[in-house]
Amino acid sequence: NAANFYSWKSSCYRIPINGALALDLEGGKEMWTGFFSSAHVASGWKPLLNIDVAHTAFYKAKISMVQFMCDVLNERAGAYRNPSSTTRSSYGTTAQPGRTYGTTRGGTATSTGRGGYHTYPPRTTHTTPQRHEEPLGMLSPSTLYKEFSLSNHEMKILAEAVKGIKIRISHRKGAVRVYRVNSLQMPADQLTFKGVTEDGRETIKSVAQYFAEKYA
């Protein structure tokens, strides 16, 4: 079935189903197995087709943005994170997505997949007396709490990781859209735009307010 394979240039890879046949490489990536083909002309002008086994790293196809963030930070910032630290500079929480990813078409995703816009609440500084993390400071969606935040160092790592990837949005039922991430932007409750109310009055709303009213 062609739907079970992904072709890239001269290579073709079998798409893992439910994680089968894929080696977890951490950082939101996994290794797919396939083959690389190349055509040659041998002596006597005989055509030859050379096929070699190929192994390539791919981003995990069906993974939530929160899980992707955890995987990336566990791989690249795990040694940096200090589980005993009680004060951290914040870009916001991950339990309530709020920091926006700039996209080529706009929109906000609360979703899984690649490409789109996610939001994080305002930048704050706070204490975390009841910080719950996996052993050795490992992060996972199940252990994140409402006031969880990322440090400046972690935000830089995440920004580098998400740039260029595609995210599929899921906040609109029945609509399948994929966006490519360009960069991280301002928190959604600080990023505003002008609009007009039903009675014709001009108003200014934040992205977070708009999506809370429109899709909550």
XYZ file of N, CA and C in Angstrom, residues 75-187:
339
model
N 15.812 16.213 25.956
C 17.026 15.846 25.228
C 18.094 16.928 25.306
N 17.700 18.177 25.089
C 18.681 19.249 24.929
C 18.888 20.109 26.161
N 17.923 20.115 27.082
C 18.066 20.965 28.264
C 18.001 20.167 29.553
N 17.987 18.842 29.443
C 17.855 18.005 30.626
C 18.962 18.226 31.639
N 20.209 18.317 31.161
C 21.325 18.516 32.072
C 21.318 19.917 32.662
N 20.756 20.867 31.905
C 20.714 22.250 32.369
C 19.665 22.436 33.448
N 18.503 21.728 33.310
C 17.398 21.927 34.232
C 17.769 21.427 35.607
N 17.468 22.215 36.613
C 17.741 21.849 37.996
C 16.417 21.602 38.702
N 16.032 20.369 38.974
C 14.733 20.081 39.567
C 14.521 20.734 40.918
N 15.610 21.055 41.632
C 15.466 21.632 42.956
C 15.291 23.132 42.936
N 15.442 23.739 41.766
C 15.294 25.186 41.669
C 13.864 25.591 41.971
N 13.666 26.670 42.722
C 12.324 27.099 43.107
C 11.895 28.361 42.410
N 12.795 29.036 41.720
C 12.418 30.266 41.038
C 12.880 30.216 39.603
N 11.958 30.505 38.676
C 12.310 30.463 37.267
C 11.661 31.603 36.534
N 12.374 32.132 35.535
C 11.800 33.162 34.679
C 10.882 32.493 33.687
N 9.678 33.064 33.471
C 8.647 32.360 32.718
C 8.201 33.066 31.465
N 7.907 32.263 30.455
C 7.208 32.727 29.271
C 5.768 32.272 29.351
N 5.396 31.585 30.409
C 4.013 31.182 30.554
C 3.866 29.705 30.839
N 2.637 29.243 30.873
C 2.363 27.864 31.205
C 2.170 27.043 29.958
N 2.393 25.742 30.121
C 2.128 24.850 29.009
C 0.818 24.116 29.213
N 0.272 24.177 30.445
C -1.009 23.535 30.681
C -2.116 24.264 29.941
N -1.921 25.582 29.760
C -2.845 26.383 28.980
C -2.051 27.039 27.868
N -1.864 26.351 26.741
C -1.032 26.887 25.666
C -1.345 28.334 25.392
N -0.284 29.162 25.259
C -0.546 30.561 25.083
C 0.485 31.349 24.337
N 1.685 30.856 24.174
C 2.679 31.590 23.416
C 2.499 31.290 21.949
N 2.546 32.310 21.093
C 2.224 32.079 19.690
C 3.439 31.723 18.868
N 3.215 30.861 17.913
C 4.202 30.547 16.899
C 3.793 31.292 15.651
N 4.680 32.132 15.109
C 4.372 32.810 13.863
C 4.208 31.788 12.754
N 3.210 31.977 11.898
C 2.963 31.024 10.831
C 2.813 31.744 9.509
N 2.781 30.980 8.464
C 2.663 31.569 7.138
C 1.233 31.951 6.809
N 0.253 31.342 7.567
C -1.131 31.627 7.252
C -1.926 32.096 8.466
N -1.388 31.957 9.659
C -2.103 32.401 10.843
C -2.982 31.309 11.402
N -3.534 31.563 12.589
C -4.400 30.588 13.229
C -3.770 30.107 14.503
N -4.550 29.542 15.365
C -4.022 29.030 16.616
C -4.321 27.562 16.746
N -3.337 26.812 17.177
C -3.551 25.389 17.329
C -3.494 25.016 18.786
N -4.391 24.172 19.218
C -4.326 23.581 20.543
C -4.008 22.121 20.338
N -3.310 21.831 19.292
C -3.415 20.531 18.707
C -2.150 19.741 18.620
N -2.279 18.745 17.738
C -1.169 17.851 17.486
C -0.669 18.030 16.076
N 0.473 17.391 15.782
C 0.982 17.438 14.420
C 1.961 18.555 14.245
N 2.081 19.076 13.037
C 3.110 20.068 12.721
C 2.521 21.269 12.024
N 2.913 22.431 12.393
C 2.675 23.681 11.743
C 1.552 24.447 12.359
N 1.577 25.608 12.723
C 0.468 26.337 13.279
C 0.869 27.212 14.413
N -0.024 27.609 15.187
C 0.192 28.621 16.163
C -0.215 28.083 17.514
N 0.651 28.176 18.528
C 0.280 27.823 19.895
C 0.562 29.038 20.765
N -0.144 29.183 21.857
C 0.030 30.370 22.683
C 0.405 30.044 24.118
N 1.112 30.961 24.742
C 1.475 30.817 26.138
C 1.233 32.135 26.870
N 0.783 32.091 28.128
C 0.465 33.290 28.885
C 1.646 34.211 29.128
N 1.412 35.343 29.810
C 2.416 36.390 29.925
C 3.668 36.003 30.678
N 4.712 36.731 30.408
C 5.991 36.509 31.056
C 5.900 36.935 32.506
N 6.300 36.034 33.437
C 6.230 36.333 34.857
C 7.426 35.729 35.562
N 7.602 36.084 36.814
C 8.606 35.447 37.648
C 7.881 34.936 38.872
N 8.016 33.661 39.205
C 7.252 33.109 40.303
C 8.005 31.965 40.951
N 7.520 31.530 42.087
C 8.101 30.393 42.777
C 7.267 29.165 42.490
N 7.897 28.004 42.576
C 7.190 26.759 42.294
C 7.419 25.778 43.441
N 6.755 25.978 44.581
C 6.987 25.124 45.740
C 6.548 23.675 45.552
N 5.606 23.440 44.611
C 5.131 22.085 44.398
C 5.411 21.640 42.969
N 6.643 21.758 42.564
C 7.034 21.389 41.206
C 7.038 19.877 41.060
N 6.320 19.366 40.066
C 6.243 17.926 39.858
C 6.887 17.587 38.522
N 7.962 16.857 38.569
C 8.645 16.450 37.360
C 9.009 14.982 37.458
N 9.331 14.392 36.350
C 9.780 13.022 36.348
C 11.182 12.972 36.940
N 11.678 11.799 37.283
C 13.026 11.683 37.845
C 14.065 12.407 37.003
N 15.025 13.015 37.678
C 16.122 13.730 37.040
C 15.642 14.942 36.246
N 14.476 15.480 36.607
C 13.991 16.688 35.952
C 13.352 16.456 34.606
N 13.052 15.201 34.243
C 12.430 14.925 32.956
C 10.998 15.439 32.935
N 10.603 15.990 31.790
C 9.266 16.541 31.645
C 8.360 15.580 30.887
N 7.077 15.642 31.181
C 6.064 14.900 30.432
C 4.745 15.634 30.587
N 3.832 15.524 29.608
C 2.547 16.225 29.696
C 1.782 15.904 30.969
N 1.912 14.687 31.479
C 1.152 14.277 32.660
C 1.667 14.904 33.946
N 2.896 15.421 33.933
C 3.451 15.991 35.158
C 3.523 17.513 35.133
N 3.103 18.132 34.033
C 3.104 19.592 33.976
C 1.944 20.122 34.805
N 2.164 21.204 35.517
C 1.126 21.799 36.335
C 0.796 23.185 35.804
N -0.235 23.794 36.342
C -0.786 25.023 35.777
C 0.235 26.134 35.643
N 1.115 26.309 36.624
C 2.046 27.433 36.592
C 3.437 27.024 36.129
N 3.522 25.922 35.448
C 4.813 25.509 34.888
C 5.302 26.559 33.898
N 6.594 26.798 33.868
C 7.146 27.813 32.972
C 8.488 27.367 32.418
N 8.895 28.030 31.351
C 10.182 27.759 30.724
C 11.135 28.902 30.997
N 12.392 28.577 31.188
C 13.411 29.604 31.361
C 13.768 30.192 30.000
N 14.523 31.273 30.004
C 14.968 31.879 28.742
C 15.794 30.884 27.924
N 16.617 30.120 28.624
C 17.455 29.129 27.947
C 16.591 28.071 27.261
N 15.578 27.593 27.956
C 14.690 26.583 27.388
C 13.856 27.142 26.236
N 13.429 28.403 26.366
C 12.665 29.021 25.284
C 13.506 29.119 24.019
N 14.786 29.415 24.168
C 15.679 29.508 23.014
C 15.815 28.144 22.345
N 15.952 27.100 23.155
C 16.060 25.744 22.619
C 14.793 25.357 21.867
N 13.634 25.644 22.461
C 12.362 25.302 21.826
C 12.163 26.076 20.530
N 12.544 27.361 20.534
C 12.393 28.186 19.328
C 13.207 27.618 18.172
N 14.417 27.153 18.463
C 15.259 26.566 17.422
C 14.665 25.252 16.916
N 14.055 24.496 17.825
C 13.523 23.182 17.454
C 12.266 23.275 16.592
N 11.400 24.253 16.878
C 10.114 24.312 16.164
C 10.195 25.072 14.842
N 11.240 25.856 14.645
C 11.329 26.643 13.416
C 11.377 25.737 12.188
N 10.438 25.960 11.284
C 10.412 25.211 10.038
C 9.563 23.953 10.051
N 9.146 23.484 11.227
C 8.332 22.270 11.249
C 6.873 22.610 10.948
N 6.096 21.601 10.636
C 4.681 21.799 10.325
C 3.812 21.239 11.450
N 2.756 21.981 11.754
C 1.837 21.580 12.819
C 0.419 21.564 12.281
N -0.306 20.531 12.589
C -1.711 20.426 12.163
C -2.607 20.929 13.286
N -3.483 21.863 12.984
C -4.364 22.428 14.000
C -5.575 21.525 14.216
N -6.196 21.646 15.401
C -7.361 20.809 15.691
C -8.456 21.556 16.438
N -8.324 22.881 16.567
C -9.340 23.619 17.325
C -10.615 23.827 16.522
N -10.562 23.630 15.215
C -11.749 23.759 14.366
C -12.185 22.379 13.894
N -13.320 21.932 14.368
C -13.811 20.606 14.019
C -14.111 20.518 12.522
N -13.661 19.447 11.926
C -13.916 19.229 10.515
C -12.966 19.947 9.586
N -12.074 20.777 10.135
C -11.111 21.518 9.308
C -9.713 20.955 9.528
N -9.051 20.593 8.451
C -7.687 20.080 8.532
C -6.766 21.077 7.847
N -5.973 21.766 8.651
C -5.037 22.743 8.099
C -3.658 22.526 8.705
N -2.656 22.723 7.877
C -1.276 22.541 8.314
C -0.524 23.843 8.098
N 0.211 24.264 9.106
C 0.970 25.507 9.035
C 2.442 25.234 9.321
N 3.295 26.034 8.717
C 4.730 25.924 8.969
C 5.135 26.986 9.990
N 5.845 26.579 11.017
C 6.268 27.495 12.075
C 7.443 28.339 11.596
N 7.312 29.648 11.738
C 8.404 30.551 11.383
C 9.240 30.936 12.594
N 8.572 31.222 13.711
C 9.293 31.667 14.902
C 8.335 31.722 16.077
N 8.878 31.965 17.261
C 8.058 32.218 18.439
C 7.782 33.711 18.517
N 6.572 34.067 18.934
C 6.191 35.467 19.004
C 5.826 35.851 20.430
N 5.145 36.998 20.570
C 4.708 37.473 21.874
C 3.669 36.522 22.463
N 3.490 36.545 23.808
C 2.417 35.755 24.426
C 1.068 36.157 23.864
